[in-house]
Amino acid sequence: MDPRNRTLHALVRLRRTEADRARATLARMLADEQAAADLVQASRARIESERQAAMGDATFATAFGDWLPVGREAVERAQTGLDAARRASEQARVAMMQANAALKAAQAIVDKRQEEENEIRTRREQNEIDDLSRRTSINLT
């Protein structure tokens, strides 16, 4: 393999590694996003659960009233975390698309180079066949 082809294949390997890393990062970001969404849901569910518990008891109702700002703050913090996780997931998605595009471009260069080499090899073989055919026809006459 000539140095140019070796370099192109190294580029494809590098781009493939980058694409794999970008895919893994996106998977982690999506898992983080899901965990953040679950936390928001759990925080909201806790408020609802506490509200239900406080409905029939005046003591619970007073305690719930005192606790509610803390519960709402927990929902807000969880929502802020979810928003950040969504942004991180989107950034990871964009990075993965860019890495895949770079891999595809590098692979296209390698494929084009291979196609050119195949064409050259085919032309050489055809020239050798034509040359051999001419020699044979000259020797027959």
PDB file of C-alpha atoms in Angstrom:
ATOM      1  CA  MET A   1       0.000   0.000   0.000  1.00  0.00           C
ATOM      2  CA  ASP A   2       1.404   3.364  -0.956  1.00  0.00           C
ATOM      3  CA  PRO A   3       1.838   6.146   1.630  1.00  0.00           C
ATOM      4  CA  ARG A   4      -1.183   8.079   0.356  1.00  0.00           C
ATOM      5  CA  ASN A   5      -3.482   5.090   0.771  1.00  0.00           C
ATOM      6  CA  ARG A   6      -2.015   4.324   4.183  1.00  0.00           C
ATOM      7  CA  THR A   7      -2.688   7.911   5.222  1.00  0.00           C
ATOM      8  CA  LEU A   8      -6.240   7.794   3.885  1.00  0.00           C
ATOM      9  CA  HIS A   9      -6.962   4.544   5.721  1.00  0.00           C
ATOM     10  CA  ALA A  10      -5.518   6.042   8.910  1.00  0.00           C
ATOM     11  CA  LEU A  11      -7.832   9.023   8.422  1.00  0.00           C
ATOM     12  CA  VAL A  12     -10.836   6.709   8.073  1.00  0.00           C
ATOM     13  CA  ARG A  13      -9.831   4.844  11.255  1.00  0.00           C
ATOM     14  CA  LEU A  14      -9.482   8.153  13.088  1.00  0.00           C
ATOM     15  CA  ARG A  15     -12.855   9.371  11.849  1.00  0.00           C
ATOM     16  CA  ARG A  16     -14.461   6.039  12.797  1.00  0.00           C
ATOM     17  CA  THR A  17     -13.017   6.352  16.313  1.00  0.00           C
ATOM     18  CA  GLU A  18     -14.320   9.914  16.558  1.00  0.00           C
ATOM     19  CA  ALA A  19     -17.772   8.792  15.380  1.00  0.00           C
ATOM     20  CA  ASP A  20     -17.789   5.941  17.912  1.00  0.00           C
ATOM     21  CA  ARG A  21     -16.836   8.334  20.705  1.00  0.00           C
ATOM     22  CA  ALA A  22     -19.502  10.800  19.619  1.00  0.00           C
ATOM     23  CA  ARG A  23     -22.097   7.989  19.614  1.00  0.00           C
ATOM     24  CA  ALA A  24     -21.030   6.910  23.112  1.00  0.00           C
ATOM     25  CA  THR A  25     -21.173  10.499  24.348  1.00  0.00           C
ATOM     26  CA  LEU A  26     -24.648  10.929  22.899  1.00  0.00           C
ATOM     27  CA  ALA A  27     -25.784   7.726  24.604  1.00  0.00           C
ATOM     28  CA  ARG A  28     -24.469   9.033  27.942  1.00  0.00           C
ATOM     29  CA  MET A  29     -26.113  12.420  27.421  1.00  0.00           C
ATOM     30  CA  LEU A  30     -29.438  10.789  26.549  1.00  0.00           C
ATOM     31  CA  ALA A  31     -29.194   8.613  29.677  1.00  0.00           C
ATOM     32  CA  ASP A  32     -28.460  11.736  31.745  1.00  0.00           C
ATOM     33  CA  GLU A  33     -31.417  13.479  30.129  1.00  0.00           C
ATOM     34  CA  GLN A  34     -33.701  10.562  30.964  1.00  0.00           C
ATOM     35  CA  ALA A  35     -32.460  10.536  34.559  1.00  0.00           C
ATOM     36  CA  ALA A  36     -33.131  14.280  34.800  1.00  0.00           C
ATOM     37  CA  ALA A  37     -36.626  13.814  33.350  1.00  0.00           C
ATOM     38  CA  ASP A  38     -37.272  11.040  35.872  1.00  0.00           C
ATOM     39  CA  LEU A  39     -36.163  13.362  38.688  1.00  0.00           C
ATOM     40  CA  VAL A  40     -38.573  16.079  37.511  1.00  0.00           C
ATOM     41  CA  GLN A  41     -41.379  13.528  37.376  1.00  0.00           C
ATOM     42  CA  ALA A  42     -40.506  12.167  40.831  1.00  0.00           C
ATOM     43  CA  SER A  43     -40.385  15.683  42.299  1.00  0.00           C
ATOM     44  CA  ARG A  44     -43.806  16.502  40.867  1.00  0.00           C
ATOM     45  CA  ALA A  45     -45.181  13.163  42.021  1.00  0.00           C
ATOM     46  CA  ARG A  46     -43.936  13.835  45.548  1.00  0.00           C
ATOM     47  CA  ILE A  47     -45.787  17.161  45.641  1.00  0.00           C
ATOM     48  CA  GLU A  48     -48.954  15.426  44.482  1.00  0.00           C
ATOM     49  CA  SER A  49     -48.463  12.615  46.982  1.00  0.00           C
ATOM     50  CA  GLU A  50     -47.976  15.090  49.831  1.00  0.00           C
ATOM     51  CA  ARG A  51     -51.018  17.052  48.657  1.00  0.00           C
ATOM     52  CA  GLN A  52     -53.156  13.886  48.723  1.00  0.00           C
ATOM     53  CA  ALA A  53     -51.884  13.002  52.210  1.00  0.00           C
ATOM     54  CA  ALA A  54     -52.667  16.505  53.479  1.00  0.00           C
ATOM     55  CA  MET A  55     -56.251  16.602  52.200  1.00  0.00           C
ATOM     56  CA  GLY A  56     -57.973  14.992  55.171  1.00  0.00           C
ATOM     57  CA  ASP A  57     -55.851  16.191  58.066  1.00  0.00           C
ATOM     58  CA  ALA A  58     -55.447  19.796  59.237  1.00  0.00           C
ATOM     59  CA  THR A  59     -52.048  19.099  60.796  1.00  0.00           C
ATOM     60  CA  PHE A  60     -50.819  17.536  57.546  1.00  0.00           C
ATOM     61  CA  ALA A  61     -52.327  20.451  55.611  1.00  0.00           C
ATOM     62  CA  THR A  62     -50.332  22.959  57.669  1.00  0.00           C
ATOM     63  CA  ALA A  63     -47.154  20.906  57.320  1.00  0.00           C
ATOM     64  CA  PHE A  64     -47.795  20.564  53.594  1.00  0.00           C
ATOM     65  CA  GLY A  65     -48.213  24.336  53.284  1.00  0.00           C
ATOM     66  CA  ASP A  66     -44.889  24.826  55.032  1.00  0.00           C
ATOM     67  CA  TRP A  67     -43.188  22.160  52.905  1.00  0.00           C
ATOM     68  CA  LEU A  68     -44.688  23.134  49.513  1.00  0.00           C
ATOM     69  CA  PRO A  69     -42.130  25.897  48.706  1.00  0.00           C
ATOM     70  CA  VAL A  70     -39.338  23.355  49.307  1.00  0.00           C
ATOM     71  CA  GLY A  71     -41.099  20.870  47.030  1.00  0.00           C
ATOM     72  CA  ARG A  72     -41.564  23.464  44.315  1.00  0.00           C
ATOM     73  CA  GLU A  73     -37.920  24.478  44.607  1.00  0.00           C
ATOM     74  CA  ALA A  74     -36.939  20.833  44.141  1.00  0.00           C
ATOM     75  CA  VAL A  75     -39.080  20.701  40.975  1.00  0.00           C
ATOM     76  CA  GLU A  76     -37.469  23.897  39.679  1.00  0.00           C
ATOM     77  CA  ARG A  77     -33.952  22.573  40.353  1.00  0.00           C
ATOM     78  CA  ALA A  78     -34.838  19.294  38.660  1.00  0.00           C
ATOM     79  CA  GLN A  79     -36.309  21.176  35.691  1.00  0.00           C
ATOM     80  CA  THR A  80     -33.165  23.306  35.416  1.00  0.00           C
ATOM     81  CA  GLY A  81     -31.123  20.108  35.413  1.00  0.00           C
ATOM     82  CA  LEU A  82     -33.370  18.642  32.729  1.00  0.00           C
ATOM     83  CA  ASP A  83     -33.016  21.753  30.573  1.00  0.00           C
ATOM     84  CA  ALA A  84     -29.217  21.555  30.871  1.00  0.00           C
ATOM     85  CA  ALA A  85     -29.293  17.831  30.071  1.00  0.00           C
ATOM     86  CA  ARG A  86     -31.406  18.498  26.982  1.00  0.00           C
ATOM     87  CA  ARG A  87     -28.921  21.117  25.775  1.00  0.00           C
ATOM     88  CA  ALA A  88     -26.038  18.710  26.368  1.00  0.00           C
ATOM     89  CA  SER A  89     -27.895  15.982  24.454  1.00  0.00           C
ATOM     90  CA  GLU A  90     -28.489  18.324  21.539  1.00  0.00           C
ATOM     91  CA  GLN A  91     -24.829  19.334  21.464  1.00  0.00           C
ATOM     92  CA  ALA A  92     -23.821  15.666  21.544  1.00  0.00           C
ATOM     93  CA  ARG A  93     -26.292  14.918  18.734  1.00  0.00           C
ATOM     94  CA  VAL A  94     -24.792  17.682  16.585  1.00  0.00           C
ATOM     95  CA  ALA A  95     -21.260  16.447  17.360  1.00  0.00           C
ATOM     96  CA  MET A  96     -22.266  12.916  16.378  1.00  0.00           C
ATOM     97  CA  MET A  97     -23.768  14.100  13.095  1.00  0.00           C
ATOM     98  CA  GLN A  98     -20.595  16.061  12.327  1.00  0.00           C
ATOM     99  CA  ALA A  99     -18.405  13.071  13.189  1.00  0.00           C
ATOM    100  CA  ASN A 100     -20.523  10.801  10.989  1.00  0.00           C
ATOM    101  CA  ALA A 101     -20.318  13.303   8.132  1.00  0.00           C
ATOM    102  CA  ALA A 102     -16.531  13.483   8.492  1.00  0.00           C
ATOM    103  CA  LEU A 103     -16.334   9.684   8.498  1.00  0.00           C
ATOM    104  CA  LYS A 104     -18.524   9.477   5.415  1.00  0.00           C
ATOM    105  CA  ALA A 105     -16.384  12.079   3.617  1.00  0.00           C
ATOM    106  CA  ALA A 106     -13.144  10.279   4.491  1.00  0.00           C
ATOM    107  CA  GLN A 107     -14.602   6.949   3.392  1.00  0.00           C
ATOM    108  CA  ALA A 108     -15.754   8.532   0.127  1.00  0.00           C
ATOM    109  CA  ILE A 109     -12.192   9.703  -0.544  1.00  0.00           C
ATOM    110  CA  VAL A 110     -10.857   6.191   0.101  1.00  0.00           C
ATOM    111  CA  ASP A 111     -13.557   4.669  -2.110  1.00  0.00           C
ATOM    112  CA  LYS A 112     -12.827   7.148  -4.901  1.00  0.00           C
ATOM    113  CA  ARG A 113      -9.102   6.421  -4.657  1.00  0.00           C
ATOM    114  CA  GLN A 114      -9.782   2.670  -4.779  1.00  0.00           C
ATOM    115  CA  GLU A 115     -12.034   3.142  -7.789  1.00  0.00           C
ATOM    116  CA  GLU A 116      -9.307   5.144  -9.577  1.00  0.00           C
ATOM    117  CA  GLU A 117      -6.739   2.450  -8.818  1.00  0.00           C
ATOM    118  CA  ASN A 118      -9.089  -0.237 -10.125  1.00  0.00           C
ATOM    119  CA  GLU A 119      -9.623   1.722 -13.328  1.00  0.00           C
ATOM    120  CA  ILE A 120      -5.868   2.142 -13.808  1.00  0.00           C
ATOM    121  CA  ARG A 121      -5.306  -1.562 -13.160  1.00  0.00           C
ATOM    122  CA  THR A 122      -8.071  -2.492 -15.625  1.00  0.00           C
ATOM    123  CA  ARG A 123      -6.615  -0.184 -18.284  1.00  0.00           C
ATOM    124  CA  ARG A 124      -3.150  -1.663 -17.789  1.00  0.00           C
ATOM    125  CA  GLU A 125      -4.499  -5.175 -18.078  1.00  0.00           C
ATOM    126  CA  GLN A 126      -6.451  -4.244 -21.202  1.00  0.00           C
ATOM    127  CA  ASN A 127      -3.347  -2.598 -22.707  1.00  0.00           C
ATOM    128  CA  GLU A 128      -1.336  -5.748 -21.988  1.00  0.00           C
ATOM    129  CA  ILE A 129      -4.031  -7.885 -23.604  1.00  0.00           C
ATOM    130  CA  ASP A 130      -4.170  -5.569 -26.619  1.00  0.00           C
ATOM    131  CA  ASP A 131      -0.384  -5.571 -26.891  1.00  0.00           C
ATOM    132  CA  LEU A 132      -0.260  -9.346 -26.654  1.00  0.00           C
ATOM    133  CA  SER A 133      -3.024  -9.598 -29.239  1.00  0.00           C
ATOM    134  CA  ARG A 134      -1.118  -7.321 -31.646  1.00  0.00           C
ATOM    135  CA  ARG A 135       2.049  -9.327 -31.202  1.00  0.00           C
ATOM    136  CA  THR A 136       0.200 -12.537 -31.805  1.00  0.00           C
ATOM    137  CA  SER A 137      -1.490 -11.191 -34.955  1.00  0.00           C
ATOM    138  CA  ILE A 138       1.859  -9.877 -36.284  1.00  0.00           C
ATOM    139  CA  ASN A 139       3.515 -13.258 -35.680  1.00  0.00           C
ATOM    140  CA  LEU A 140       0.670 -15.070 -37.441  1.00  0.00           C
ATOM    141  CA  THR A 141       1.023 -13.051 -40.634  1.00  0.00           C
TER     142      THR A 141
END
